[in-house]
mmCIF file of C-alpha atoms in Angstrom:
data_model
loop_
_atom_site.group_PDB
_atom_site.id
_atom_site.type_symbol
_atom_site.label_atom_id
_atom_site.label_comp_id
_atom_site.label_asym_id
_atom_site.label_seq_id
_atom_site.Cartn_x
_atom_site.Cartn_y
_atom_site.Cartn_z
ATOM 1 C CA MET W 26 -23.058 4.321 1.513
ATOM 2 C CA PRO W 27 -20.803 2.205 -1.208
ATOM 3 C CA LEU W 28 -17.356 2.203 -0.646
ATOM 4 C CA GLN W 29 -14.996 5.259 -0.955
ATOM 5 C CA PHE W 30 -11.459 6.475 -1.389
ATOM 6 C CA VAL W 31 -10.963 9.646 0.789
ATOM 7 C CA PRO W 32 -8.022 11.702 1.180
ATOM 8 C CA VAL W 33 -5.804 11.558 4.202
ATOM 9 C CA THR W 34 -6.302 14.827 6.066
ATOM 10 C CA LYS W 35 -4.255 16.334 9.415
ATOM 11 C CA LYS W 36 -7.534 15.159 10.798
ATOM 12 C CA ASP W 37 -6.773 11.539 10.398
ATOM 13 C CA PHE W 38 -4.063 10.675 11.963
ATOM 14 C CA PRO W 39 -5.566 8.963 15.157
ATOM 15 C CA ILE W 40 -7.419 6.548 12.618
ATOM 16 C CA ILE W 41 -4.045 5.847 10.983
ATOM 17 C CA GLN W 42 -2.416 5.384 14.037
ATOM 18 C CA SER W 43 -4.778 3.023 14.998
ATOM 19 C CA ILE W 44 -5.059 0.680 11.810
ATOM 20 C CA PHE W 45 -1.019 0.567 12.734
ATOM 21 C CA ALA W 46 -2.237 -0.405 15.911
ATOM 22 C CA GLU W 47 -4.536 -2.846 14.770
ATOM 23 C CA ASN W 48 -2.434 -4.437 13.076
ATOM 24 C CA PRO W 49 0.817 -5.355 15.819
ATOM 25 C CA HIS W 50 2.402 -7.699 13.424
ATOM 26 C CA TYR W 51 2.693 -6.160 10.923
ATOM 27 C CA VAL W 52 4.263 -3.005 12.738
ATOM 28 C CA GLN W 53 6.574 -5.345 13.854
ATOM 29 C CA LEU W 54 8.079 -6.268 10.831
ATOM 30 C CA GLU W 55 8.084 -3.102 9.576
ATOM 31 C CA ASP W 56 10.725 -2.515 12.437
ATOM 32 C CA ARG W 57 9.560 0.995 13.507
ATOM 33 C CA ILE W 58 8.334 2.525 16.852
ATOM 34 C CA TYR W 59 4.248 3.700 16.802
ATOM 35 C CA LEU W 60 2.687 5.805 18.139
ATOM 36 C CA LEU W 61 4.422 8.317 14.950
ATOM 37 C CA SER W 62 4.335 12.080 15.573
ATOM 38 C CA ASP W 63 2.139 14.403 14.161
ATOM 39 C CA ASP W 64 5.557 15.642 12.125
ATOM 40 C CA GLU W 65 6.221 11.631 10.751
ATOM 41 C CA LEU W 66 3.006 11.377 10.481
ATOM 42 C CA GLU W 67 2.893 14.708 7.890
ATOM 43 C CA GLU W 68 6.014 13.696 6.214
ATOM 44 C CA GLU W 69 4.475 10.418 5.720
ATOM 45 C CA PHE W 70 1.473 10.859 4.138
ATOM 46 C CA LEU W 71 0.698 14.631 3.323
ATOM 47 C CA ASN W 72 4.091 14.513 1.333
ATOM 48 C CA ALA W 73 3.630 16.677 -2.360
ATOM 49 C CA ASP W 74 5.349 13.057 -4.245
ATOM 50 C CA THR W 75 2.516 10.040 -2.922
ATOM 51 C CA ILE W 76 -1.443 9.751 -2.782
ATOM 52 C CA SER W 77 -3.016 8.749 0.500
ATOM 53 C CA LEU W 78 -5.829 7.897 1.177
ATOM 54 C CA LEU W 79 -8.772 5.591 3.436
ATOM 55 C CA CYS W 80 -10.776 3.602 1.923
ATOM 56 C CA ILE W 81 -14.031 3.689 3.973
ATOM 57 C CA ASP W 82 -17.555 2.502 4.220
ATOM 58 C CA GLY W 83 -20.122 4.617 6.058
ATOM 59 C CA ASP W 84 -18.406 5.727 9.307
ATOM 60 C CA ASP W 85 -16.136 3.023 8.752
ATOM 61 C CA VAL W 86 -12.253 2.758 7.883
ATOM 62 C CA LEU W 87 -11.371 -0.345 6.274
ATOM 63 C CA ALA W 88 -8.238 0.800 4.560
ATOM 64 C CA LEU W 89 -5.255 2.532 4.462
ATOM 65 C CA ILE W 90 -3.164 3.284 0.829
ATOM 66 C CA ASP W 91 -0.139 5.577 0.174
ATOM 67 C CA TYR W 92 0.983 5.295 -3.417
ATOM 68 C CA LEU W 93 3.709 7.032 -5.374
ATOM 69 C CA PRO W 94 2.492 7.838 -9.232
ATOM 70 C CA GLU W 95 5.338 7.657 -10.563
ATOM 71 C CA HIS W 96 8.496 6.763 -9.558
ATOM 72 C CA PRO W 97 11.613 8.983 -10.608
ATOM 73 C CA THR W 98 14.119 6.881 -11.722
ATOM 74 C CA ASP W 99 11.651 3.850 -13.096
ATOM 75 C CA HIS W 100 8.781 5.768 -14.075
ATOM 76 C CA SER W 101 6.596 3.161 -12.444
ATOM 77 C CA THR W 102 3.896 3.591 -10.249
ATOM 78 C CA TRP W 103 4.693 2.287 -6.625
ATOM 79 C CA ILE W 104 2.562 0.965 -4.236
ATOM 80 C CA GLY W 105 3.433 2.235 -0.138
ATOM 81 C CA LEU W 106 1.325 0.885 1.613
ATOM 82 C CA PHE W 107 -1.292 -1.472 1.523
ATOM 83 C CA ILE W 108 -2.535 -1.541 5.489
ATOM 84 C CA MET W 109 -6.117 -2.825 6.812
ATOM 85 C CA SER W 110 -7.845 -3.809 10.497
ATOM 86 C CA GLU W 111 -6.447 -6.751 11.530
ATOM 87 C CA ARG W 112 -10.125 -8.128 11.953
ATOM 88 C CA LEU W 113 -10.927 -7.411 7.734
ATOM 89 C CA HIS W 114 -8.038 -9.856 7.432
ATOM 90 C CA ARG W 115 -8.902 -12.958 5.109
ATOM 91 C CA GLN W 116 -12.763 -12.229 4.039
ATOM 92 C CA GLY W 117 -11.638 -10.973 0.856
ATOM 93 C CA ILE W 118 -12.851 -7.360 1.392
ATOM 94 C CA GLY W 119 -8.866 -6.536 0.429
ATOM 95 C CA SER W 120 -9.124 -7.550 -2.322
ATOM 96 C CA MET W 121 -12.690 -6.138 -2.680
ATOM 97 C CA ILE W 122 -10.539 -2.713 -1.221
ATOM 98 C CA TYR W 123 -7.492 -3.898 -3.545
ATOM 99 C CA ARG W 124 -10.253 -4.364 -6.943
ATOM 100 C CA MET W 125 -12.031 -1.078 -6.584
ATOM 101 C CA PHE W 126 -9.049 0.985 -6.029
ATOM 102 C CA HIS W 127 -7.347 -0.093 -9.061
ATOM 103 C CA GLU W 128 -9.932 0.511 -11.304
ATOM 104 C CA GLN W 129 -9.970 4.026 -9.813
ATOM 105 C CA TYR W 130 -6.584 4.977 -9.133
ATOM 106 C CA LEU W 131 -4.783 2.673 -11.171
ATOM 107 C CA GLN W 132 -6.394 1.296 -14.616
ATOM 108 C CA ASP W 133 -4.465 3.072 -16.297
ATOM 109 C CA CYS W 134 -0.763 2.791 -15.199
ATOM 110 C CA PRO W 135 1.496 0.399 -17.894
ATOM 111 C CA VAL W 136 3.290 -1.206 -14.457
ATOM 112 C CA ILE W 137 2.704 -1.515 -10.687
ATOM 113 C CA ARG W 138 5.201 -2.260 -8.044
ATOM 114 C CA LEU W 139 5.512 -2.644 -4.465
ATOM 115 C CA ALA W 140 8.209 -4.043 -1.861
ATOM 116 C CA VAL W 141 7.350 -7.003 0.003
ATOM 117 C CA LEU W 142 9.302 -7.698 3.448
ATOM 118 C CA PRO W 143 10.712 -11.284 3.271
ATOM 119 C CA GLU W 144 8.588 -12.013 6.525
ATOM 120 C CA ASN W 145 5.667 -10.744 5.147
ATOM 121 C CA VAL W 146 4.813 -14.169 3.846
ATOM 122 C CA SER W 147 1.043 -13.080 3.969
ATOM 123 C CA GLY W 148 1.604 -10.037 2.429
ATOM 124 C CA ARG W 149 3.375 -11.859 -0.360
ATOM 125 C CA ARG W 150 0.184 -14.229 -0.665
ATOM 126 C CA TYR W 151 -2.282 -11.382 -0.906
ATOM 127 C CA TRP W 152 0.257 -9.862 -3.236
ATOM 128 C CA GLU W 153 0.526 -12.807 -5.458
ATOM 129 C CA HIS W 154 -3.178 -13.467 -5.376
ATOM 130 C CA LEU W 155 -3.676 -10.347 -7.142
ATOM 131 C CA ASP W 156 -1.449 -11.756 -9.679
ATOM 132 C CA PHE W 157 1.224 -9.500 -8.582
ATOM 133 C CA ARG W 158 4.965 -11.223 -9.508
ATOM 134 C CA PHE W 159 7.955 -10.812 -8.149
ATOM 135 C CA GLU W 160 10.683 -9.614 -9.640
ATOM 136 C CA ARG W 161 13.981 -8.729 -7.987
ATOM 137 C CA GLN W 162 15.265 -8.194 -4.491
ATOM 138 C CA GLY W 163 15.707 -4.769 -3.262
ATOM 139 C CA VAL W 164 16.946 -2.366 0.268
ATOM 140 C CA SER W 165 13.436 0.004 1.623
ATOM 141 C CA ASP W 166 14.041 3.436 1.589
ATOM 142 C CA CYS W 167 14.817 2.803 5.406
ATOM 143 C CA HIS W 168 17.330 0.784 4.473
ATOM 144 C CA GLN W 169 15.688 -3.234 4.808
ATOM 145 C CA PRO W 170 15.561 -6.028 2.355
ATOM 146 C CA VAL W 171 12.659 -6.155 0.567
ATOM 147 C CA GLU W 172 10.974 -8.394 -2.398
ATOM 148 C CA VAL W 173 9.653 -6.632 -5.298
ATOM 149 C CA PHE W 174 6.889 -7.244 -7.391
ATOM 150 C CA LEU W 175 4.811 -6.130 -10.399
ATOM 151 C CA LYS W 176 1.890 -5.561 -12.365
ATOM 152 C CA ILE W 177 2.129 -5.479 -15.439
ATOM 153 C CA ASN W 178 -1.733 -3.895 -16.784
ATOM 154 C CA SER W 179 -1.172 -3.835 -20.193
ATOM 155 C CA SER W 180 1.611 -5.135 -23.319
ATOM 156 C CA ASP W 181 3.327 -2.218 -22.895
ATOM 157 C CA ASP W 182 6.514 -3.084 -21.428
ATOM 158 C CA ARG W 183 8.341 -0.457 -22.702
ATOM 159 C CA MET W 184 8.745 1.118 -18.830
ATOM 160 C CA LEU W 185 10.797 -2.739 -17.288
ATOM 161 C CA LYS W 186 13.308 -1.557 -19.117
#
């Protein structure tokens, strides 16, 4: 069975918890307490603003992706979370998943942005490898300093103004 992206449902909450549990370094960088409550998971992954997807290969969950199709201020698409099981890191699987996700969901988005915590060196390298470029310093919704990266999909640069 080929890789598929499926919408997150409430029944997926234990899987989401396990993905975070498999990434203690990221959880520490994010400075959040896990396990998240069902209410917190619902607020983060079942809200009306973002789209949350699991990337699956048969019965194996490979990644969790949460993205905002159109930011209310800059009108660009924002990837809020792209996290996969730590056992899959540094094998090219994340790049393959991102490229499939991009092809299926982001191909028509002129500008894609995301934020990386400054201490997340491997995350920064990952996004730079995928042609995302540093745009500016920023602050996350959780009031943490972040580095904003962007990728332009087309020659339409009106989104940058």
